[in-house]
XYZ file of C-alpha atoms in Angstrom:
525
model
C -10.820 -7.668 -23.646
C -12.089 -6.792 -20.169
C -15.852 -6.437 -20.078
C -18.539 -5.788 -17.537
C -20.718 -8.866 -17.557
C -24.265 -8.763 -16.263
C -25.579 -11.848 -14.434
C -27.788 -13.237 -17.242
C -24.807 -13.413 -19.584
C -22.326 -14.915 -17.201
C -20.808 -18.343 -17.520
C -23.286 -21.018 -16.579
C -20.821 -22.428 -14.081
C -21.205 -19.360 -11.872
C -24.897 -20.146 -11.465
C -24.457 -23.869 -10.852
C -25.190 -25.078 -7.362
C -22.144 -25.162 -5.129
C -20.662 -28.596 -4.360
C -21.999 -29.891 -1.067
C -18.508 -30.246 0.423
C -17.627 -26.652 -0.478
C -20.882 -25.373 0.982
C -20.363 -27.312 4.212
C -16.833 -25.962 4.567
C -18.106 -22.437 3.978
C -20.849 -22.831 6.594
C -18.326 -24.208 9.097
C -16.035 -21.219 8.512
C -18.991 -18.843 8.914
C -20.098 -20.426 12.190
C -16.544 -20.246 13.481
C -16.336 -16.546 12.596
C -19.712 -15.874 14.223
C -18.752 -17.163 17.670
C -18.229 -13.654 19.144
C -21.440 -12.352 17.555
C -23.475 -15.268 18.888
C -21.976 -14.681 22.314
C -22.942 -10.996 22.254
C -26.472 -11.736 21.021
C -26.993 -14.494 23.576
C -25.849 -12.292 26.437
C -27.816 -9.245 25.260
C -30.963 -11.385 24.995
C -30.713 -12.226 28.698
C -30.628 -8.571 29.769
C -33.838 -7.267 31.323
C -35.760 -5.067 28.801
C -35.933 -2.237 31.303
C -32.187 -2.332 31.823
C -31.680 -2.465 28.057
C -33.808 0.655 27.510
C -32.023 2.449 30.301
C -28.607 1.626 28.869
C -29.357 2.248 25.178
C -31.519 5.372 25.292
C -29.016 7.653 26.941
C -27.454 10.888 25.648
C -24.016 9.240 25.803
C -25.132 6.512 23.375
C -26.203 9.213 20.913
C -22.839 10.932 21.292
C -20.956 7.670 20.733
C -23.098 6.925 17.681
C -22.359 10.339 16.161
C -18.654 10.024 16.879
C -18.396 6.500 15.489
C -20.371 7.133 12.306
C -18.796 10.534 11.711
C -15.310 9.133 12.106
C -16.093 6.185 9.834
C -17.468 8.358 7.027
C -14.593 10.823 7.269
C -11.907 8.127 7.358
C -13.396 6.164 4.458
C -13.775 9.289 2.327
C -10.244 10.477 3.116
C -8.810 7.010 2.448
C -10.507 6.853 -0.963
C -9.245 10.293 -2.000
C -5.678 9.656 -0.823
C -5.548 6.135 -2.238
C -6.997 6.824 -5.678
C -4.800 9.911 -6.135
C -1.633 8.108 -5.065
C -2.458 4.958 -7.029
C -3.087 6.947 -10.201
C 0.210 8.823 -9.834
C 2.192 5.644 -9.159
C 0.572 3.351 -11.727
C -0.590 5.582 -14.568
C 1.878 8.498 -14.718
C 5.626 8.899 -15.194
C 6.069 9.870 -11.531
C 9.777 9.782 -10.605
C 10.763 6.726 -8.534
C 7.269 5.254 -8.830
C 8.392 1.809 -7.620
C 9.908 3.240 -4.460
C 6.818 5.314 -3.705
C 4.632 2.251 -4.187
C 6.528 0.409 -1.452
C 6.507 3.439 0.841
C 2.773 4.000 0.350
C 2.184 0.372 1.361
C 4.507 0.593 4.374
C 2.032 2.333 6.778
C 0.428 -1.090 7.246
C 3.538 -2.022 9.213
C 2.913 0.787 11.713
C 0.084 -0.153 14.114
C -2.511 2.542 14.595
C -1.819 2.655 18.344
C 1.884 3.243 17.626
C 0.943 5.938 15.109
C -1.305 7.606 17.666
C 1.396 7.333 20.326
C 3.916 8.906 17.955
C 1.749 11.937 17.293
C 0.438 12.483 20.827
C 3.889 12.109 22.394
C 5.048 15.007 20.223
C 1.963 17.252 20.390
C -1.409 17.091 22.115
C -2.920 19.249 19.381
C -3.900 16.081 17.495
C -6.311 14.943 20.200
C -9.972 14.943 19.156
C -11.900 14.333 15.947
C -9.450 15.908 13.511
C -6.491 14.021 14.877
C -8.462 10.771 14.953
C -9.410 11.162 11.274
C -5.794 11.855 10.364
C -4.234 8.998 12.339
C -6.822 6.368 11.359
C -6.650 7.400 7.697
C -2.849 7.334 7.677
C -2.894 3.895 9.299
C -5.520 2.234 7.103
C -5.559 3.959 3.684
C -3.311 1.197 2.188
C -6.324 -1.135 2.433
C -7.818 0.943 -0.387
C -4.577 1.889 -2.116
C -3.392 -1.689 -2.728
C -6.506 -3.084 -4.444
C -6.864 0.116 -6.493
C -3.273 -0.272 -7.708
C -3.920 -3.897 -8.620
C -7.121 -2.968 -10.437
C -5.456 -0.145 -12.379
C -2.702 -2.461 -13.568
C -5.187 -5.132 -14.586
C -7.542 -2.921 -16.620
C -7.630 -3.391 -20.372
C -6.349 -0.111 -21.918
C -8.551 -0.643 -24.989
C -11.532 0.924 -23.211
C -9.613 4.108 -22.473
C -8.270 4.240 -26.020
C -11.803 3.959 -27.393
C -12.961 6.769 -25.075
C -10.071 8.961 -26.255
C -10.891 8.199 -29.907
C -14.410 9.583 -29.471
C -13.138 12.826 -28.002
C -13.247 12.313 -24.221
C -10.593 14.150 -22.259
C -8.351 12.264 -19.839
C -10.362 13.565 -16.888
C -13.654 12.518 -18.483
C -12.190 9.126 -19.416
C -11.107 8.578 -15.828
C -14.532 9.463 -14.420
C -16.663 7.654 -17.010
C -14.478 4.651 -17.917
C -11.783 3.966 -15.331
C -13.496 4.851 -12.058
C -16.499 2.514 -12.580
C -14.084 -0.389 -13.123
C -12.307 0.486 -9.874
C -15.542 0.194 -7.889
C -14.980 -3.355 -6.549
C -11.466 -2.489 -5.416
C -12.549 0.778 -3.786
C -15.531 -0.789 -2.050
C -13.585 -3.804 -0.815
C -10.816 -1.638 0.610
C -13.263 0.875 2.071
C -15.094 -1.954 3.794
C -11.880 -2.980 5.543
C -11.162 0.617 6.559
C -14.662 0.999 8.023
C -14.588 -2.295 9.898
C -11.126 -1.720 11.322
C -12.127 1.773 12.369
C -15.090 0.292 14.238
C -12.778 -1.990 16.217
C -9.890 0.447 16.743
C -9.133 1.046 20.397
C -5.493 1.900 21.103
C -5.180 4.869 18.749
C -8.544 6.393 19.662
C -7.895 5.931 23.369
C -4.547 7.672 22.978
C -6.164 10.478 20.963
C -8.934 10.870 23.560
C -11.733 10.496 21.034
C -14.566 8.335 22.425
C -16.321 5.827 20.178
C -18.330 2.694 20.889
C -15.117 0.678 21.020
C -13.402 2.832 23.641
C -16.650 2.932 25.630
C -16.927 -0.868 25.545
C -13.398 -1.194 26.865
C -14.113 1.252 29.664
C -17.309 -0.605 30.544
C -15.545 -3.969 30.598
C -12.771 -2.555 32.752
C -15.250 -1.212 35.318
C -17.927 -3.936 35.325
C -16.206 -6.789 33.349
C -18.708 -8.620 31.192
C -21.484 -6.207 32.215
C -24.761 -5.624 30.353
C -23.805 -2.103 29.266
C -20.711 -3.368 27.474
C -22.591 -6.190 25.749
C -25.426 -3.910 24.676
C -22.920 -1.432 23.269
C -21.266 -4.340 21.465
C -24.643 -5.285 19.999
C -25.070 -1.737 18.668
C -21.598 -1.948 17.127
C -22.524 -5.236 15.465
C -25.667 -3.634 14.001
C -23.534 -0.831 12.591
C -21.258 -3.438 11.053
C -24.203 -5.226 9.440
C -25.480 -1.948 7.995
C -22.063 -1.215 6.492
C -21.895 -4.734 5.018
C -25.324 -4.335 3.432
C -24.457 -0.905 2.022
C -21.213 -2.233 0.538
C -23.050 -5.219 -0.947
C -25.665 -2.928 -2.472
C -23.079 -0.560 -3.935
C -20.968 -3.414 -5.277
C -23.881 -4.781 -7.307
C -23.725 -8.078 -9.173
C -21.528 -7.122 -12.103
C -18.295 -8.903 -12.862
C -15.064 -7.524 -14.258
C -13.202 -10.574 -15.560
C -11.688 -10.853 -19.002
C -13.881 -12.873 -21.341
C -11.169 -13.088 -24.009
C -7.430 -12.741 -24.181
C -7.762 -8.982 -24.479
C -4.815 -6.695 -24.979
C -1.658 -8.307 -23.564
C -0.131 -5.028 -22.400
C -0.357 -2.451 -19.691
C -1.783 1.007 -20.194
C 0.613 3.703 -21.321
C 1.744 6.079 -18.609
C 0.558 9.657 -18.940
C 3.392 12.228 -18.953
C 3.189 14.821 -16.189
C 5.355 17.303 -18.079
C 6.289 20.291 -15.967
C 4.387 18.843 -13.011
C 6.510 15.695 -12.905
C 8.586 16.868 -9.941
C 6.115 19.193 -8.171
C 3.514 16.391 -7.794
C 6.041 14.499 -5.665
C 4.675 16.577 -2.805
C 1.686 14.196 -2.680
C 3.522 10.917 -1.929
C 6.137 12.764 0.124
C 3.465 14.329 2.355
C 1.501 11.084 2.769
C 4.510 8.911 3.606
C 6.053 11.613 5.769
C 2.937 11.889 7.921
C 2.216 8.130 8.013
C 5.788 6.867 8.482
C 8.106 9.758 9.264
C 6.327 11.142 12.311
C 5.819 7.884 14.277
C 9.306 6.556 13.452
C 10.888 9.898 14.392
C 8.972 9.839 17.677
C 10.176 6.328 18.528
C 13.799 7.157 17.725
C 13.475 10.381 19.718
C 12.269 8.572 22.834
C 15.002 5.942 22.515
C 17.526 8.779 22.645
C 16.049 10.889 25.438
C 13.933 8.424 27.441
C 15.152 7.655 30.951
C 13.998 4.025 30.627
C 15.914 3.323 27.397
C 17.682 -0.036 27.626
C 15.281 -1.619 30.105
C 13.966 -5.055 29.101
C 16.174 -5.440 26.012
C 17.038 -9.020 27.020
C 13.439 -10.011 26.182
C 13.390 -8.314 22.787
C 14.533 -11.284 20.641
C 12.438 -13.992 22.378
C 9.402 -11.739 22.154
C 10.026 -11.170 18.441
C 10.310 -14.935 17.804
C 7.011 -15.533 19.575
C 5.327 -12.785 17.553
C 6.577 -14.090 14.213
C 5.575 -17.669 15.046
C 1.985 -16.734 15.843
C 1.773 -14.464 12.797
C 3.063 -17.126 10.387
C 0.660 -19.796 11.636
C -2.292 -17.405 11.582
C -1.494 -16.166 8.074
C -1.273 -19.698 6.676
C -4.522 -20.857 8.261
C -6.362 -17.696 7.236
C -5.760 -18.179 3.510
C -6.667 -21.858 3.808
C -10.052 -20.823 5.228
C -10.478 -17.860 2.874
C -10.118 -19.832 -0.380
C -13.322 -21.930 -0.041
C -15.218 -18.803 1.039
C -13.989 -16.925 -2.021
C -14.851 -19.809 -4.345
C -18.307 -20.098 -2.848
C -19.235 -16.432 -3.232
C -17.607 -15.782 -6.632
C -17.996 -19.040 -8.531
C -21.328 -20.182 -7.070
C -23.457 -17.114 -6.516
C -26.209 -17.699 -4.019
C -27.697 -16.241 -0.870
C -25.865 -18.896 1.166
C -22.525 -17.897 -0.325
C -23.161 -14.224 0.326
C -24.118 -14.906 3.944
C -20.992 -17.008 4.448
C -18.769 -14.242 3.105
C -20.508 -11.511 5.118
C -20.190 -13.628 8.260
C -16.414 -13.504 8.056
C -16.540 -9.709 8.301
C -18.602 -9.357 11.471
C -15.751 -9.884 13.924
C -13.949 -6.885 12.424
C -16.524 -4.614 14.035
C -16.020 -6.141 17.468
C -13.211 -4.956 19.723
C -10.567 -7.558 20.422
C -11.679 -7.737 24.038
C -15.180 -8.877 22.973
C -13.727 -11.600 20.748
C -11.412 -12.660 23.558
C -14.145 -12.788 26.205
C -16.395 -14.772 23.881
C -13.675 -17.386 23.378
C -12.923 -17.430 27.100
C -16.603 -18.129 27.816
C -16.785 -20.889 25.190
C -13.618 -22.619 26.341
C -14.549 -22.470 30.024
C -18.006 -23.902 29.352
C -17.260 -26.435 26.609
C -13.494 -27.025 26.348
C -11.792 -26.278 29.636
C -8.567 -27.935 28.520
C -8.076 -25.302 25.825
C -8.403 -22.350 28.189
C -5.473 -19.915 27.856
C -3.649 -22.009 25.262
C -2.050 -21.061 21.966
C -4.924 -22.740 20.100
C -7.475 -20.274 21.462
C -5.200 -17.307 20.726
C -4.739 -18.424 17.093
C -8.508 -18.945 16.831
C -9.017 -15.325 17.927
C -6.556 -14.140 15.285
C -8.401 -16.073 12.585
C -11.786 -14.719 13.631
C -10.555 -11.142 13.693
C -8.381 -11.090 10.574
C -9.645 -13.777 8.216
C -11.686 -11.158 6.356
C -8.452 -9.570 5.116
C -7.611 -12.794 3.333
C -11.194 -13.191 2.081
C -11.178 -9.719 0.500
C -7.870 -10.379 -1.278
C -8.840 -13.837 -2.518
C -12.245 -12.633 -3.695
C -10.728 -9.719 -5.606
C -8.387 -12.115 -7.438
C -11.179 -14.575 -8.217
C -13.413 -11.826 -9.599
C -10.824 -10.979 -12.242
C -9.960 -14.632 -12.999
C -11.989 -16.006 -15.951
C -14.165 -18.982 -14.891
C -13.876 -20.453 -18.386
C -10.431 -21.857 -17.507
C -11.939 -23.919 -14.708
C -14.728 -25.094 -17.023
C -12.142 -26.257 -19.550
C -10.255 -28.133 -16.839
C -13.418 -29.948 -15.783
C -14.246 -30.796 -19.381
C -10.843 -32.486 -19.588
C -11.747 -34.745 -16.702
C -10.279 -32.945 -13.678
C -12.340 -33.155 -10.503
C -13.336 -30.193 -8.385
C -10.425 -30.429 -5.939
C -7.882 -31.037 -8.706
C -9.232 -28.091 -10.713
C -8.993 -25.824 -7.700
C -5.445 -26.906 -6.891
C -4.030 -27.005 -10.432
C -5.961 -24.164 -12.105
C -7.633 -21.811 -9.643
C -4.938 -21.549 -6.979
C -2.134 -20.566 -9.415
C -4.403 -17.909 -10.943
C -5.274 -16.327 -7.594
C -1.844 -16.811 -6.008
C -1.184 -13.035 -5.922
C -4.402 -12.595 -3.953
C -3.477 -15.463 -1.640
C -0.060 -13.927 -1.025
C -1.561 -10.502 -0.412
C -4.116 -11.920 2.011
C -1.472 -13.870 3.921
C 0.716 -10.779 4.163
C -2.176 -8.663 5.430
C -2.995 -11.211 8.130
C 0.675 -11.584 9.085
C 0.969 -7.843 9.622
C -2.295 -7.720 11.576
C -1.234 -10.481 13.954
C 2.211 -8.952 14.479
C 0.524 -5.748 15.605
C -2.539 -7.132 17.440
C -2.828 -5.956 21.025
C -5.978 -6.395 23.044
C -7.052 -9.986 22.375
C -3.454 -11.069 22.926
C -3.418 -9.397 26.340
C -6.367 -11.550 27.450
C -5.764 -14.833 25.634
C -2.012 -15.315 25.495
C -0.728 -18.286 27.526
C 1.001 -17.450 30.787
C 4.454 -15.917 30.403
C 3.777 -15.278 26.697
C 4.497 -11.767 25.455
C 4.352 -10.284 21.973
C 5.934 -7.106 20.691
C 2.586 -5.316 20.774
C 1.713 -6.265 24.354
C 5.183 -5.427 25.618
C 5.096 -2.033 23.909
C 1.677 -1.293 25.387
C 2.665 -2.268 28.914
C 5.834 -0.170 28.783
C 4.185 2.870 27.190
C 1.244 2.669 29.625
C 3.802 2.883 32.435
C 5.244 5.984 30.705
C 8.477 4.095 30.012
C 8.662 5.487 26.487
C 12.353 4.717 26.032
C 11.834 1.070 26.942
C 8.722 0.796 24.758
C 10.253 2.270 21.605
C 12.504 -0.704 20.627
C 9.511 -3.080 20.682
C 7.537 -0.810 18.369
C 10.472 -0.346 16.003
C 11.106 -4.093 15.830
C 7.396 -4.652 15.215
C 7.652 -2.344 12.213
C 10.845 -4.018 10.944
C 9.342 -7.509 11.161
C 6.237 -6.375 9.286
C 8.203 -4.761 6.453
C 8.916 -7.977 4.442
C 5.172 -8.695 4.360
C 4.584 -5.101 3.280
C 7.111 -5.537 0.482
C 5.337 -8.716 -0.617
C 2.072 -6.782 -0.729
C 3.668 -4.093 -2.847
C 5.045 -6.685 -5.257
C 1.696 -8.412 -5.735
C 0.195 -5.158 -6.973
C 3.238 -3.829 -8.837
C 2.827 -5.877 -12.010
C 5.496 -7.042 -14.398
C 6.577 -3.803 -15.978
C 5.161 -0.314 -16.269
C 3.637 1.088 -19.380
C 5.785 3.484 -21.373
C 5.189 7.222 -21.234
C 3.279 8.673 -24.148
C 3.069 12.126 -25.582
C -0.216 14.035 -25.371
């Protein structure tokens, strides 16, 4: 059955020293991911202390700090509430059309936050400010929590809940005392992604007129380009990211949630909703309507009434092909880099492994423009031939989005029993062969989910692409932004809609990886 295993009782293999080759690969991946951070630190260190004090100890910095932290806490809390409620309804109750709602609740990942913000603001300016920012960011990023919670709920051994029921615990008490603690890794991992992506969000918050460190950094770069104020603000944002990473690591703890025996080969029975079976549909209907219905309606509306509708349609297909090509390459490379990181931190627990994993998250807190400028500086100084090439653009995608793949791969590894790998080694398989023939098939759902997440992210990435894309290269996101910035809403709408359509197959793959084989049957109270 599924058990919570404390470190002293874990398989000895988890405590063995990591293979040198695996450790070296992990360190190389970490150093690659840290390029923007090192650039920010190096530049900030050269700033005169007096200038640094003048820039950092200003009332505006305090306001940006309050806005950023307040928005992060609100968005994470809202994402957890929405995700856990929806996941429980879809996975553990006899909700009508549960499979369809699962796909629809995953689909907001296909709608970029800046498109979501555009959709709302173009219809009503009442959403501008803190409340609107919380709503739009939550609606855009809650699937990061919803998906791992769904996967965790489907993978839990129902024996624990049955034992709790046999000793008299109500369903609510069983959920709080038995189920919720086992969902902690999934909730924390998803919440970490929500927080980090909120830190780096620019387009939506700029549209909603809610200033945070990220929007301030963009404004500072636009006015002074590479100025000390922007780099110092970036350094503050990095510190916030490190604090969030440490808090998540502390809350996660060192427990493991893998099966140590075959357990119960079945899914948990679905709880009947009875007379509430149809009324509770208001929850998924409201969430999907706000997250999908409003932005898609807005885009269709502007295609119908916009005076610029039809302009630039001849570039729609070539732009889509370019977008898909970059996204496919980035998704493949991201999971290739994420697998050794996941193996290092899960199978060979050590401070080095933890630092490697945390390093892959840091770029998520940096705006795309900071990542782009760091790579521009590096290429100009050390590899001029790579300047403004596809290689540098793909490198930026990997730095920014590799953590999505790492989170998915790690979650799969944490629930995969290490004893299978130990058996494979005892039969004479080497480390690489064991990974390829045993570990990879076990964590394939996590690999697929990570690749899909990265694919979607690259399809919808905006700011780094604007700076790093080779000449004459356009993506759907950059073309939408340029048209919408020029108030050509009718011309911009087809690019956003096609961006959503292209992302949908990856969204469907994500929904399938967490949907399981078959649902549990309804039971009577």
